[in-house]
Short mmCIF file of C-alpha atoms in Angstrom, two decimals:
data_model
loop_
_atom_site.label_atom_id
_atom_site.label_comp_id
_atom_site.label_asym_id
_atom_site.label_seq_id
_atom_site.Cartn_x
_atom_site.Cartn_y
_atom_site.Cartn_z
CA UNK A 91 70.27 -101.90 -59.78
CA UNK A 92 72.53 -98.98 -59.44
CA UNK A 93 74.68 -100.01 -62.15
CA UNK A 94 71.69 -100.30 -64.51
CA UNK A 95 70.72 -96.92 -63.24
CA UNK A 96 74.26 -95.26 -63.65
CA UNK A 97 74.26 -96.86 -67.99
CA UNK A 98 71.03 -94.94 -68.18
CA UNK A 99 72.16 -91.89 -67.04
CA UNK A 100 74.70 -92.20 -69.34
CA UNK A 101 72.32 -93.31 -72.60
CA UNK A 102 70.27 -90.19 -71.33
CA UNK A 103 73.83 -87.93 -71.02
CA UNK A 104 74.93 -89.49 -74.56
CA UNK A 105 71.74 -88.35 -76.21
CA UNK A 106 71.88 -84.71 -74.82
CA UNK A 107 75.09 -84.46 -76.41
CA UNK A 108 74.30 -85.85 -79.75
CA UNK A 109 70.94 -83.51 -80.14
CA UNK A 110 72.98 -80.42 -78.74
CA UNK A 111 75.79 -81.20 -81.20
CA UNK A 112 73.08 -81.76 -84.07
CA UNK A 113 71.31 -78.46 -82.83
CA UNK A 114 74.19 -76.51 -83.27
CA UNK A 115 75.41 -77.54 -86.31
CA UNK A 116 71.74 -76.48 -87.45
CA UNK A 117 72.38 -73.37 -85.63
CA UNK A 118 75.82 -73.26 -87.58
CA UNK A 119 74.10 -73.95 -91.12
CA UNK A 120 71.60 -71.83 -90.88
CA UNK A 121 73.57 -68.58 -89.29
CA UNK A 122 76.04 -69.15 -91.73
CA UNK A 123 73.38 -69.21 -94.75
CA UNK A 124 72.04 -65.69 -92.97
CA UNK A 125 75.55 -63.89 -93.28
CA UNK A 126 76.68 -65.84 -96.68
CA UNK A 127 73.94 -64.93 -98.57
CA UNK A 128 73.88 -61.04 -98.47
CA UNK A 129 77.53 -61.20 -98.90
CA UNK A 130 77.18 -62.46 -102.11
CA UNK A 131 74.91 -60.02 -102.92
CA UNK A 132 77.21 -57.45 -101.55
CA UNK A 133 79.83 -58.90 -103.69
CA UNK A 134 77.74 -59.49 -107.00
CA UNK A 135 76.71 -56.17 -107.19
CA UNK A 136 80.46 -54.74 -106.14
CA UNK A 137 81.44 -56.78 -109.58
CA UNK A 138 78.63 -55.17 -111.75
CA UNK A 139 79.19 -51.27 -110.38
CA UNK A 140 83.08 -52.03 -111.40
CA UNK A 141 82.70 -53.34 -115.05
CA UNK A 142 79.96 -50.26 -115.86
CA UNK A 143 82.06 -47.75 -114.26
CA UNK A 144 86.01 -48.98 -114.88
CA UNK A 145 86.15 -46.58 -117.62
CA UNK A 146 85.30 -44.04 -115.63
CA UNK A 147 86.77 -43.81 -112.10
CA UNK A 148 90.06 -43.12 -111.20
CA UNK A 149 92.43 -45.43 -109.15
CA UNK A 150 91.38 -44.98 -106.04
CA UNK A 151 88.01 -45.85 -106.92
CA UNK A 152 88.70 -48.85 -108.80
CA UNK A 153 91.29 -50.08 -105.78
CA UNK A 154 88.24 -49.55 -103.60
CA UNK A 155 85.88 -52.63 -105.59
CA UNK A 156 88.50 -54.86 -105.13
CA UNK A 157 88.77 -54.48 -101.16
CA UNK A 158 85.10 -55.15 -101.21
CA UNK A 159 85.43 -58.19 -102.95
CA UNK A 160 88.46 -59.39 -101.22
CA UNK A 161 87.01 -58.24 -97.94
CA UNK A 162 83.62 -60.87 -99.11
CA UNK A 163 85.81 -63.61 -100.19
CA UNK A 164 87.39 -63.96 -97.01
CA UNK A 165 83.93 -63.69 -95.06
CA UNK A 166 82.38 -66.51 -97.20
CA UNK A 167 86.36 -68.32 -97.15
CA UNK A 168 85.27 -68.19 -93.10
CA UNK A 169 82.10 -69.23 -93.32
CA UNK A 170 83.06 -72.17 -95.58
CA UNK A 171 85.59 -73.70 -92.91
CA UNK A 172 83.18 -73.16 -90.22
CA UNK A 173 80.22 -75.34 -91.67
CA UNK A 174 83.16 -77.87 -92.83
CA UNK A 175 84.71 -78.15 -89.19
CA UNK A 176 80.83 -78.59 -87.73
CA UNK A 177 79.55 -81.41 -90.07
CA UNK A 178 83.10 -83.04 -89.01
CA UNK A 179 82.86 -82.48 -85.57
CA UNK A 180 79.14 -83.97 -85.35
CA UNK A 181 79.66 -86.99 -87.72
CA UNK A 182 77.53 -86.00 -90.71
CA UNK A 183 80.35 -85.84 -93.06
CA UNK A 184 79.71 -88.95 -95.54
CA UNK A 185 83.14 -89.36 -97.72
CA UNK A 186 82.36 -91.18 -101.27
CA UNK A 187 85.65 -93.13 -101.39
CA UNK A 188 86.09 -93.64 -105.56
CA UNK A 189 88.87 -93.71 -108.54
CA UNK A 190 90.18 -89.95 -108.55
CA UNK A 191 92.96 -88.52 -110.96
CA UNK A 192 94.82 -86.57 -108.67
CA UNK A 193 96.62 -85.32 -111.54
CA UNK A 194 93.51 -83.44 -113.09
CA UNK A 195 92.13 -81.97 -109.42
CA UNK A 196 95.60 -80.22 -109.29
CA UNK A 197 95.38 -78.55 -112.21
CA UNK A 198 92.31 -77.15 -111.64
CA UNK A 199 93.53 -75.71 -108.30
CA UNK A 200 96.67 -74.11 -109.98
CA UNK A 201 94.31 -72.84 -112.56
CA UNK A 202 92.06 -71.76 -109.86
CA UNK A 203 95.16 -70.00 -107.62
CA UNK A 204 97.46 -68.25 -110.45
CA UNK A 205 96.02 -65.00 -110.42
CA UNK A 206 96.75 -64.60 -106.99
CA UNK A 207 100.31 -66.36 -106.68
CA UNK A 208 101.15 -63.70 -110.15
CA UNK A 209 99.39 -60.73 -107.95
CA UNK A 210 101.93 -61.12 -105.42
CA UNK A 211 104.68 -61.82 -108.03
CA UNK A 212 105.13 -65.90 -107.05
CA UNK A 213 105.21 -68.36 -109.68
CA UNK A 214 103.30 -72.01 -109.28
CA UNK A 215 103.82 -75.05 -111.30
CA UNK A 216 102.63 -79.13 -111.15
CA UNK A 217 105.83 -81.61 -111.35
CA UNK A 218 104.93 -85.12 -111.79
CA UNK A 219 108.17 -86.92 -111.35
CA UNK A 220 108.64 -89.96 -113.71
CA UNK A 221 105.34 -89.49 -114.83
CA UNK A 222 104.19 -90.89 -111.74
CA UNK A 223 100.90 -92.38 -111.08
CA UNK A 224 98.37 -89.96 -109.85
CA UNK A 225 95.77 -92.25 -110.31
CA UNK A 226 94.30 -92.38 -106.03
CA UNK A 227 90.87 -93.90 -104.23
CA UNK A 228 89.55 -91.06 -101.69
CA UNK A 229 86.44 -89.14 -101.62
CA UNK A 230 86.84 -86.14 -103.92
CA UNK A 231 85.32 -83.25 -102.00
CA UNK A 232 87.71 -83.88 -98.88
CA UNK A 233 91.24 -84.96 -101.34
CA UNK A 234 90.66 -81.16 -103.06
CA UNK A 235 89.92 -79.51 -99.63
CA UNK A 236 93.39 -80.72 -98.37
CA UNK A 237 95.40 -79.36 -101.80
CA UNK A 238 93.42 -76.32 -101.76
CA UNK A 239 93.94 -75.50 -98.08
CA UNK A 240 97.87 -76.00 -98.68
CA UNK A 241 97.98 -73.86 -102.10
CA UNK A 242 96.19 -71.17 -100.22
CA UNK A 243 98.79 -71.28 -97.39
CA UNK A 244 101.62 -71.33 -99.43
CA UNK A 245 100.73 -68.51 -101.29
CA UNK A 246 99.37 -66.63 -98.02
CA UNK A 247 102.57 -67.25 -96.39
CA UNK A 248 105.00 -66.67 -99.14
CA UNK A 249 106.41 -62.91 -100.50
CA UNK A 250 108.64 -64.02 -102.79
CA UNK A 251 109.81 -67.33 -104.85
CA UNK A 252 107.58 -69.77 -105.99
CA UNK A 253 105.03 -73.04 -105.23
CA UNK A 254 105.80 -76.48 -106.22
CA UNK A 255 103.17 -79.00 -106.01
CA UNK A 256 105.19 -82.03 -106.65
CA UNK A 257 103.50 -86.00 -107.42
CA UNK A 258 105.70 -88.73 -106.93
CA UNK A 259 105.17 -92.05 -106.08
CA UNK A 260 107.09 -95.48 -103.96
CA UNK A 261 106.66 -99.19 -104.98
CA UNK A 262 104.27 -99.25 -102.32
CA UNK A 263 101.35 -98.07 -103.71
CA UNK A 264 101.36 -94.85 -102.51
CA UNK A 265 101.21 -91.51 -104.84
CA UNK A 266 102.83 -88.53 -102.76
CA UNK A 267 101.94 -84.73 -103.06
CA UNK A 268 104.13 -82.20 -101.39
CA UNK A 269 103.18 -78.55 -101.71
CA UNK A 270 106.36 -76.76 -101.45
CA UNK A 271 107.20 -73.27 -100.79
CA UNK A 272 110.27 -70.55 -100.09
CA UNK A 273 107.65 -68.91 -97.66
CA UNK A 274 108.10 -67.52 -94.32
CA UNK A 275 108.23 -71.07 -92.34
CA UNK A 276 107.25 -72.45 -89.21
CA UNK A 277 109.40 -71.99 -86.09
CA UNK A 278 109.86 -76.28 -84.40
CA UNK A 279 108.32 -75.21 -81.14
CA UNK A 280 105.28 -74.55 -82.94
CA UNK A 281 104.74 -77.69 -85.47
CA UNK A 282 103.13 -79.72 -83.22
CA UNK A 283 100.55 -77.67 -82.46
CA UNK A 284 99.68 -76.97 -85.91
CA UNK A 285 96.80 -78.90 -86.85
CA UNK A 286 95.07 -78.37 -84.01
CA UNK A 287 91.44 -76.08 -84.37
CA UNK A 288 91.82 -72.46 -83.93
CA UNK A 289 95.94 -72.49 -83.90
CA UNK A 290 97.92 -69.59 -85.07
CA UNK A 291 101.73 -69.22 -85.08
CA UNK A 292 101.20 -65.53 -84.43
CA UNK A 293 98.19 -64.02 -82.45
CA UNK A 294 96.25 -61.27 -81.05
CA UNK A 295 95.27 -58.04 -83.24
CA UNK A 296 99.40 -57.07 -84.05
CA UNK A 297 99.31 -60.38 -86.30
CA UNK A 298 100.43 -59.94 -90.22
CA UNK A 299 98.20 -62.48 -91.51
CA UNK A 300 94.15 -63.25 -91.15
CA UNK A 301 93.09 -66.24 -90.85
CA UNK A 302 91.09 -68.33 -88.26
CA UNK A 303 93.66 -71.60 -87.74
CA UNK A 304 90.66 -73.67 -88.69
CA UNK A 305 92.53 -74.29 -92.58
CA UNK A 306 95.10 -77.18 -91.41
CA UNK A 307 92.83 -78.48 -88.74
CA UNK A 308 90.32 -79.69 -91.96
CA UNK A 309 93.63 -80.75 -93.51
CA UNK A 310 94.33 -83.15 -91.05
CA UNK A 311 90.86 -84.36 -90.62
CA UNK A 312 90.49 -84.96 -94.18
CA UNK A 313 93.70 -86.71 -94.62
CA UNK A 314 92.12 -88.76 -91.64
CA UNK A 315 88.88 -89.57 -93.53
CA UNK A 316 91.02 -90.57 -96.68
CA UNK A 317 93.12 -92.70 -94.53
CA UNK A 318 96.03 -90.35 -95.92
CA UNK A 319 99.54 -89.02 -94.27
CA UNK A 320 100.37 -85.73 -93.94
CA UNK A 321 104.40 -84.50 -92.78
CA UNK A 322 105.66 -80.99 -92.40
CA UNK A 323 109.16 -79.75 -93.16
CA UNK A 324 109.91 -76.20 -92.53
CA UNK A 325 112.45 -73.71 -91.45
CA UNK A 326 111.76 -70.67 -90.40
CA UNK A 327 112.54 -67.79 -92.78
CA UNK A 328 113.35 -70.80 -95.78
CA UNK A 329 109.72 -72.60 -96.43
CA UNK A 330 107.52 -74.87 -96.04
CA UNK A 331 106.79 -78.50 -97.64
CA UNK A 332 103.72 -80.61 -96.75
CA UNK A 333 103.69 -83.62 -97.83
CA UNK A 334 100.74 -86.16 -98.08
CA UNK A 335 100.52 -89.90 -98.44
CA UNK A 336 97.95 -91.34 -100.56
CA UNK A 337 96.90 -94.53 -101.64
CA UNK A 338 96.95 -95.69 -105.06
CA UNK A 339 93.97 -96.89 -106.88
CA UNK A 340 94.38 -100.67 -107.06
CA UNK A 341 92.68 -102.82 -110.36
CA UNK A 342 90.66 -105.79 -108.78
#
């Protein structure tokens, strides 16, 4: 009798968690819809006041529109990882696991980052090694979360140099992508923290980079959820490379 009265206590305990879990993800969605959607509005209207007025403000003015907009992109950048950690956290993530060229989501995301590797005077380029295979099975939302996370990072973390996103692939049907850079590297006592939530090399309000440490914690859940591999190789004041393991797309 107790024993059945201890498992219910503990059905009734598991519940509580799952609704307050599914409560605040709610709570997440729908706080984060509250601040994202001004912002955009913000940001919209930053982008129209520019173009009619470029031709006629000076500099400073100018410089002004595009610290709004950066200033936006990094709120709904935020908001983004937030809502992507809480539907991981509570389960309600449902990967679509399908044929994927890994080749074409790359190029899209160097497309999508050049202007702001050039800004900052880095160059970026795709390698394929031996034509490798790029051809992968994973769920295609989560795959270009991970590449996009690292691109971002590289170029965050890197002043000078250049990004290498390099494909290669073994004999055991795995297609490899490392995202290299000649950043500003990791120190070793800190690497195995680093894909935990909320982790940051360098904290409190003196710290040269923003951020919320939430970036590579996604990584490394995604990689999960793609049953993926993901190493780190870095140096401090030399670079970083991140490499993950993928599998290849076998024919039936």
């Amino acid at each position: 009798t107790q024993r059945k009265a201890i498992e219910e206590e503990l059905i009734v305990s598991k519940e509580k968690a799952e609704s307050a879990n599914k409560l605040k993800s709610e709570f997440l969605a729908q706080m984060s819809h509250e601040i994202r959607t001004p912002i955009n509005v913000i940001t919209n209207f930053c982008g129209f006041l520019k173009d009619k007025y470029e031709t006629e403000s000076d500099e400073d003015t100018l410089e002004s529109f595009n610290i709004i907009n950066s200033a936006g992109q990094r709120i709904i950048r935020t908001i983004d990882l937030i809502l992507n950690m809480a539907e991981l956290q509570t389960g309600s993530y449902e990967p679509i696991l399908k044929k994927i060229n890994l080749n074409d989501i790359l190029k899209k995301l160097i497309t999508e980052f050049k202007p702001l590797a050039e800004s900052k005077g880095l160059s970026i380029s795709l390698i394929n090694t031996e034509d490798a295979s790029s051809i992968i099975s994973a769920d295609e939302y989560s795959i270009t979360q991970v590449f996009s996370n690292l691109i971002d990072n590289a170029i965050k973390y890197t002043h000078y140099g250049s990004i290498r996103i390099i494909i290669s692939d073994d004999n055991d049907n795995t297609v490899k992508v490392t995202v290299a850079d000649t950043g500003i590297g990791i120190a070793e006592n800190y690497l195995p923290t680093l894909f935990n939530p909320f982790s940051q090399e360098e904290r409190g309000y003196t710290r040269k980079f923003d951020g919320n440490g939430l970036g590579l914690a996604l990584v490394k859940n995604y990689c999960n959820i793609n049953n993926a591999l993901i190493f780190v190789e870095s140096e401090k004041g030399k670079g970083s490379e991140f490499t993950v393991e993928l599998n290849s797309f076998l024919q039936n």
